[in-house]
Amino acid sequence: MGFEGHKRNGQQSQLIPLYVCVALGCSGAVLYTIRLAVRSPEVSWNKKSNPEPWNEYANKQHKFYSPVRDYSNIESPAPKYD
């Protein structure tokens, strides 16, 4: 009864921008999750070559952007386990 208006040559041209936006959003979420898994210091994939990966970030800037401080000159307050 009301479905005749939805059949238009087998393709809905008005839905293409919606599909593009949904595809971009999903791919952005997947890429961000992969970035977090690969680049984040909280994740360690190989414990044999580097058993203590958190020690690499003792004097590195972990924040994305900090206009106030330069973290390369500040010593880490974390305890050193030798």
Short mmCIF file of C-alpha atoms in Angstrom, two decimals:
data_model
loop_
_atom_site.label_atom_id
_atom_site.label_comp_id
_atom_site.label_asym_id
_atom_site.label_seq_id
_atom_site.Cartn_x
_atom_site.Cartn_y
_atom_site.Cartn_z
CA MET A 1 0.00 0.00 0.00
CA GLY A 2 2.53 2.63 1.01
CA PHE A 3 5.62 0.96 -0.46
CA GLU A 4 5.22 2.13 -4.05
CA GLY A 5 6.92 5.46 -3.34
CA HIS A 6 10.04 3.74 -1.93
CA LYS A 7 10.79 1.77 -5.09
CA ARG A 8 12.68 4.12 -7.36
CA ASN A 9 14.82 2.32 -9.96
CA GLY A 10 16.19 -0.01 -7.28
CA GLN A 11 18.37 2.65 -5.61
CA GLN A 12 17.70 5.38 -3.09
CA SER A 13 19.79 8.36 -4.13
CA GLN A 14 18.79 10.32 -1.01
CA LEU A 15 20.40 7.71 1.25
CA ILE A 16 23.88 7.90 -0.30
CA PRO A 17 25.05 10.80 1.98
CA LEU A 18 23.79 8.86 4.99
CA TYR A 19 25.75 5.78 3.96
CA VAL A 20 28.87 7.88 3.37
CA CYS A 21 28.60 9.53 6.80
CA VAL A 22 28.03 6.21 8.57
CA ALA A 23 30.96 4.61 6.72
CA LEU A 24 33.27 7.53 7.62
CA GLY A 25 32.21 7.40 11.26
CA CYS A 26 32.73 3.64 11.51
CA SER A 27 36.10 3.75 9.78
CA GLY A 28 37.21 6.64 12.01
CA ALA A 29 36.25 4.69 15.12
CA VAL A 30 38.12 1.60 13.91
CA LEU A 31 41.23 3.60 13.01
CA TYR A 32 41.22 5.37 16.38
CA THR A 33 40.92 2.04 18.21
CA ILE A 34 43.85 0.67 16.20
CA ARG A 35 45.88 3.80 17.02
CA LEU A 36 45.17 3.38 20.72
CA ALA A 37 46.19 -0.28 20.60
CA VAL A 38 49.44 0.40 18.76
CA ARG A 39 50.67 3.80 20.00
CA SER A 40 49.44 3.98 23.59
CA PRO A 41 51.94 3.30 26.38
CA GLU A 42 49.27 1.52 28.42
CA VAL A 43 49.25 -1.39 25.95
CA SER A 44 52.17 -3.81 25.73
CA TRP A 45 52.08 -6.33 22.88
CA ASN A 46 55.58 -7.79 23.26
CA LYS A 47 56.73 -8.39 26.80
CA LYS A 48 59.81 -10.42 25.84
CA SER A 49 61.73 -7.65 24.08
CA ASN A 50 60.64 -4.92 26.52
CA PRO A 51 59.39 -6.28 29.86
CA GLU A 52 58.86 -2.79 31.36
CA PRO A 53 57.50 -0.53 28.59
CA TRP A 54 56.38 2.19 30.98
CA ASN A 55 60.02 3.11 31.63
CA GLU A 56 60.31 4.38 28.03
CA TYR A 57 57.95 7.23 28.87
CA ALA A 58 59.75 8.48 31.98
CA ASN A 59 60.99 11.69 30.35
CA LYS A 60 58.72 11.89 27.29
CA GLN A 61 55.67 14.04 26.88
CA HIS A 62 52.65 11.78 27.08
CA LYS A 63 50.05 14.49 26.67
CA PHE A 64 49.05 15.44 23.14
CA TYR A 65 49.54 19.17 23.69
CA SER A 66 50.66 21.14 26.71
CA PRO A 67 51.27 24.87 26.24
CA VAL A 68 52.36 25.39 29.85
CA ARG A 69 55.04 22.76 30.51
CA ASP A 70 57.92 21.14 28.72
CA TYR A 71 57.94 17.58 29.98
CA SER A 72 61.41 16.79 28.66
CA ASN A 73 62.97 18.87 31.49
CA ILE A 74 60.82 17.45 34.31
CA GLU A 75 61.89 14.26 36.05
CA SER A 76 59.26 11.57 36.36
CA PRO A 77 57.72 11.22 39.86
CA ALA A 78 57.28 7.49 39.33
CA PRO A 79 59.41 5.21 41.51
CA LYS A 80 62.31 3.41 39.87
CA TYR A 81 62.31 -0.35 40.36
CA ASP A 82 65.79 -1.67 39.64
#
